[in-house]
Coordinates of C-alpha atoms in Angstrom, one line a residue:
X19 CA 32.6 152.8 107.9
X20 CA 33.6 151.2 104.5
X21 CA 37.5 150.2 104.4
X22 CA 39.5 151.0 101.6
X23 CA 42.2 148.5 99.9
X24 CA 45.3 149.8 102.2
X25 CA 43.2 149.5 105.2
X26 CA 42.1 145.5 103.8
X27 CA 45.9 144.7 103.3
X28 CA 46.6 146.2 106.3
X29 CA 44.0 144.0 108.3
X30 CA 45.3 140.9 106.2
X31 CA 49.0 141.5 107.5
X32 CA 47.6 141.9 110.9
X33 CA 45.8 138.2 110.7
X34 CA 49.5 136.7 109.2
X35 CA 51.1 137.9 112.1
X36 CA 48.5 137.2 114.6
X37 CA 48.2 133.6 113.0
X38 CA 51.9 133.2 113.1
X39 CA 52.1 134.2 117.0
X40 CA 49.3 132.3 117.9
X41 CA 50.7 129.0 116.1
X42 CA 53.5 129.5 118.1
X43 CA 51.9 129.8 121.4
X44 CA 50.0 126.5 120.8
X45 CA 53.6 124.9 120.3
X46 CA 52.4 124.2 116.3
X47 CA 55.2 126.5 115.2
X48 CA 58.6 127.2 116.8
X49 CA 60.5 130.4 116.2
X50 CA 62.9 128.8 113.6
X51 CA 60.2 127.2 111.5
X52 CA 59.9 128.5 108.1
X53 CA 56.5 128.7 107.9
X54 CA 56.2 131.3 111.1
X55 CA 58.5 133.3 109.6
X56 CA 57.4 133.7 106.3
X57 CA 53.9 134.5 108.0
X58 CA 55.4 137.4 110.1
X59 CA 57.3 138.3 107.4
X60 CA 54.2 139.0 105.0
X61 CA 52.5 140.4 107.7
X62 CA 54.9 142.9 108.4
X63 CA 54.9 143.7 104.6
X64 CA 51.6 144.0 104.3
X65 CA 51.3 146.3 107.1
X66 CA 53.9 148.6 106.0
X67 CA 51.9 148.8 102.2
X68 CA 49.4 150.3 104.1
X69 CA 51.2 152.5 106.4
X70 CA 52.6 153.9 103.1
X71 CA 48.7 155.0 102.6
X72 CA 48.0 155.6 106.4
X73 CA 51.2 157.3 107.9
X74 CA 51.8 156.5 111.2
X75 CA 55.6 156.6 112.4
X76 CA 55.5 154.5 115.3
X77 CA 53.8 151.9 113.4
X78 CA 55.7 152.1 110.4
X79 CA 59.3 152.1 112.5
X80 CA 58.1 149.0 113.9
X81 CA 57.4 147.1 111.0
X82 CA 60.7 148.0 109.6
X83 CA 62.6 146.5 112.6
X84 CA 60.1 143.6 112.0
X85 CA 61.2 143.3 108.7
X86 CA 64.8 143.0 109.3
X87 CA 64.7 140.7 112.5
X88 CA 63.0 138.2 110.2
X89 CA 64.7 138.8 107.6
X90 CA 68.0 138.0 109.7
X91 CA 66.1 135.1 111.7
X92 CA 65.6 133.3 108.7
X93 CA 68.9 134.1 107.2
X94 CA 70.6 132.6 110.2
X95 CA 68.4 129.5 110.0
X96 CA 69.1 129.0 106.4
X97 CA 73.0 129.6 107.4
X98 CA 72.8 126.7 110.0
X99 CA 71.0 124.5 107.7
X100 CA 73.6 124.8 105.4
X101 CA 76.4 124.3 107.7
X102 CA 74.3 121.2 108.9
X103 CA 74.5 119.8 105.4
X104 CA 78.0 120.6 105.0
X105 CA 79.1 118.5 108.3
X106 CA 77.3 115.6 107.6

């Protein structure tokens, strides 16, 4: 069985998300760390790309929400850091 380029992209995306979750569980990253959030974002985008070719509605919807939630978390963290800088 051979994998096409979109399956490989999806597989790499899965690795990004699993790696981020592993780092969180072993306490090498926090939920608010930029590295954790960027791993999640890239992973979800790569999975979404693979789903454009190998479509699955449930997976597509969860990846869209994963991206939205990650972007919200990144915005919230950046806004919090900006507020910290203006109050000091």
